[in-house]
Amino acid sequence: MIRVTRSAIIDAPIERVWAVLRDFNSHTAWHPVIAESAIENGEASDQVGCVRSFTLKDGNRLREQLLGLSDEDHISTYCILDATLPMRRYVATVQLKRVTDGNRTFWHWQSTFEAPRGREHEFAELVGNGVYEAGFEALRTYLRQSRPANAPAPRQSTRGAIRGHAIVIDRHGGADELKWREIQVAPPGPGEVRLRQTAIGVNYIDVYVRAGLYPLLSPPGTPGMEAAGEVLDVGPGVTGIQPGNRVAYACPPVGAYAQYRTMKADQLVVLPDAIDDETAAALMLKGMSAEYLLQRVHRVQRGDTVLVHSAAGGAGSLLCQWAKHLGATVIGTVSSEEKARAARAAGCDHPIVTAAGDFVARVRDITGGRGADVIYDAVGKDTLAGSLEALALKGHLVSYGESSGAPDPPALSALSAKSARFSRPVLFHYTADPRDLREIAGNVFDMVARGALKVDIRQRYPLAEAARAHLDLEARRTIGASVLLP
Amino acid sequence: MIKVYASSVIDAPADSVWAQIRDFNGLPKWTSFVAESRIEGGLPADKVGCIRNFRLKDGGVIREQLLTLSDFDFQCSYSILESPMGVQNYVATLKLTPVTDGNRTFAEWWAEFDCAPERERDLAQSIGQGVFQTAFNSLKQLVR
């Protein structure tokens, strides 16, 4: 039996250190060896018996169970259930004690376990230095960053409403309905957090929402589906997220076009260091769309032929990169030679320049008359009929947007003529469960960190000029992604 | 029953701090408020059950009995048999824990006792700060 003990003094009151450590899933926010972590079965992360399932940055996976938690004695005890590391019977205890002399915290971290014969020393070092000592230093850094020494606690200083600016529409309509206005941002209620936003993503769905095509906003209100920023304060019952965390989201309800925002915490993802705020804001919705369209709605396989409409657009370009990464042959439609170059750079093997939706013959040529195995169509009215024609036998037509207007639904007879499948999926149904959300977002961040997915931000606008961003998008003047900067 | 708790960090390895405080007859060496001390009946100072009889610099005499001594846990506990403090059922524990980060010592000292309700606040202050924290401070000077 190996016993590992490490201890340290943390220069913060015990209440502050315990608020972090009593949350069994907080390690993903502060410990540098954790790549991603989630509590299984949607249980609270301070529920005795809950299981955290996590991946280390070195690729190892572990499941650990919370065996005991005492707010009275500041003790948390847990064990490893399963691990890809050869450690057995690992039980660890974290205990905090108050240092009354100086209002600091004594942190004691101890475990016993078994390791393969001859490798005991290696594992004792791994646990003692790689996990415990690294954890002490990381928590010190985390506590410093989450509340700078020269600033009062945001949780206290911002207890009331904050004044800020946001884009507001008073009625559905054109881009000129997007008005820059002062707003009050309420403090977070139960399950909520308040964010200071640093970058906001612009998506075609924002145009639909503004125009009233999608019933996601009843004026007056603020559009916008995705943004990144910093957590200012958290409401009661929020776990896994702390003031000072960098986070991002892509979800309804709308309201992202704002400097500050109070929203539900369960749709937030804590950002890894490798993902900067602008990338996150530009990537969450489109990157997660690429993930669920290529991996969940249809599992694209090596050798498949994939047709992506608007292949140079924000979502299209990510679909091309990811599909290419999966080993597919990628055909794309674009509206200009310049966009054809952008699509090719994103991994599109065969960009087709087309203005009027006459791409069917070209797809037949490229595929030797077979057609595409799966088609991702977010154009809608102008392309859907052609897409069905360009589909291979037993192909899958995925309609995930309608930038040219609502298409007529395909006739069942047209589907049966090819044994074709037709899907009309919505991302938010696939991300509604926070565990799925974190898995999808984690896959996107991994792809970016490995350099396999690049988001090309070509347009940056001040948030106050959101109307100009919408006009450029509707006039098809944009290439790659657009972000608004508050 | 009230409980008084004090803790501190001493900038020396735990075994060297322990060497000072495991001597149940050593209060005059490492505190500033004990004038002289002897072990009753000529027993060794690390014999569990022995009684130390010491005089404070302000003149008060206190008799305390050693209840626990553990070189493994760096921990000792004792009870007050007689004192001018006006406390009953007084049991105190002094415990050291190594701080591996920096090779220092986390020292804890706590006591539980009964007293007249109107004296709780004063006694908690005089024991927690006047005795425990003051002793920690002189211990820090001693091992420096």
Coordinates of C-alpha atoms in Angstrom, one line a residue, chain B residues 39-131:
Chain B
I39 CA 6.8 17.2 37.5
E40 CA 5.1 15.8 40.6
G41 CA 6.4 12.6 42.2
G42 CA 9.6 12.6 40.2
L43 CA 8.1 11.0 37.2
P44 CA 9.6 11.4 33.7
A45 CA 8.1 14.4 31.8
D46 CA 6.9 12.1 28.9
K47 CA 5.1 9.6 31.2
V48 CA 1.4 9.7 30.3
G49 CA -0.4 10.4 33.5
C50 CA 2.3 12.6 35.0
I51 CA 1.3 16.0 36.5
R52 CA 3.1 19.3 35.9
N53 CA 3.0 21.9 38.6
F54 CA 3.9 25.3 37.3
R55 CA 3.9 28.9 38.5
L56 CA 3.0 31.8 36.2
K57 CA 5.0 35.0 36.2
D58 CA 1.9 36.7 37.6
G59 CA 2.0 34.3 40.6
G60 CA -0.8 31.9 39.8
V61 CA -0.1 28.1 40.3
I62 CA -1.6 25.6 37.8
R63 CA -1.5 21.7 38.0
E64 CA -2.1 19.9 34.7
Q65 CA -2.1 16.2 33.9
L66 CA -0.7 14.7 30.7
L67 CA -3.5 12.6 29.0
T68 CA -2.0 11.7 25.6
L69 CA 1.4 11.9 24.1
S70 CA 2.0 10.7 20.6
D71 CA 5.4 11.0 18.8
F72 CA 3.7 9.4 15.8
D73 CA 1.0 12.1 15.5
F74 CA 3.0 15.0 17.0
Q75 CA 0.1 15.4 19.4
C76 CA -0.4 15.8 23.2
S77 CA -3.4 16.5 25.4
Y78 CA -3.8 17.4 29.0
S79 CA -6.4 18.4 31.6
I80 CA -6.4 21.1 34.2
L81 CA -6.6 19.7 37.8
E82 CA -6.2 23.1 39.6
S83 CA -6.0 26.7 38.5
P84 CA -7.0 30.2 39.4
M85 CA -8.8 30.5 36.0
G86 CA -12.2 29.3 37.2
V87 CA -12.7 26.6 34.5
Q88 CA -14.1 23.1 34.9
N89 CA -13.6 20.0 32.7
Y90 CA -10.8 21.7 30.9
V91 CA -9.1 19.4 28.3
A92 CA -6.6 20.9 25.8
T93 CA -4.8 19.4 22.7
L94 CA -1.7 20.6 21.0
K95 CA -1.1 19.1 17.6
L96 CA 1.6 19.6 14.9
T97 CA 1.2 18.7 11.2
P98 CA 4.0 18.9 8.7
V99 CA 3.5 21.3 5.8
T100 CA 5.3 19.5 2.9
D101 CA 5.2 22.6 0.8
G102 CA 8.1 24.6 2.3
N103 CA 8.9 22.1 5.1
R104 CA 7.1 24.1 7.7
T105 CA 4.7 23.2 10.6
F106 CA 1.0 23.7 11.0
A107 CA 0.4 24.0 14.7
E108 CA -3.1 23.7 16.3
W109 CA -4.1 24.2 19.9
W110 CA -7.6 23.8 21.2
A111 CA -9.3 23.5 24.5
E112 CA -12.8 22.6 25.7
F113 CA -14.1 23.5 29.1
D114 CA -17.0 24.7 31.2
C115 CA -17.2 28.1 32.9
A116 CA -19.7 30.6 34.1
P117 CA -21.6 31.9 31.0
E118 CA -20.7 35.6 31.6
R119 CA -17.0 34.7 31.6
E120 CA -17.0 32.7 28.3
R121 CA -16.0 35.6 26.1
D122 CA -13.2 36.8 28.3
L123 CA -11.8 33.3 28.9
A124 CA -12.0 32.4 25.2
Q125 CA -10.0 35.6 24.4
S126 CA -7.4 35.1 27.2
I127 CA -6.9 31.4 26.4
G128 CA -7.0 31.7 22.6
Q129 CA -4.9 34.8 22.3
G130 CA -3.3 35.3 25.7
V131 CA -2.1 31.7 26.0

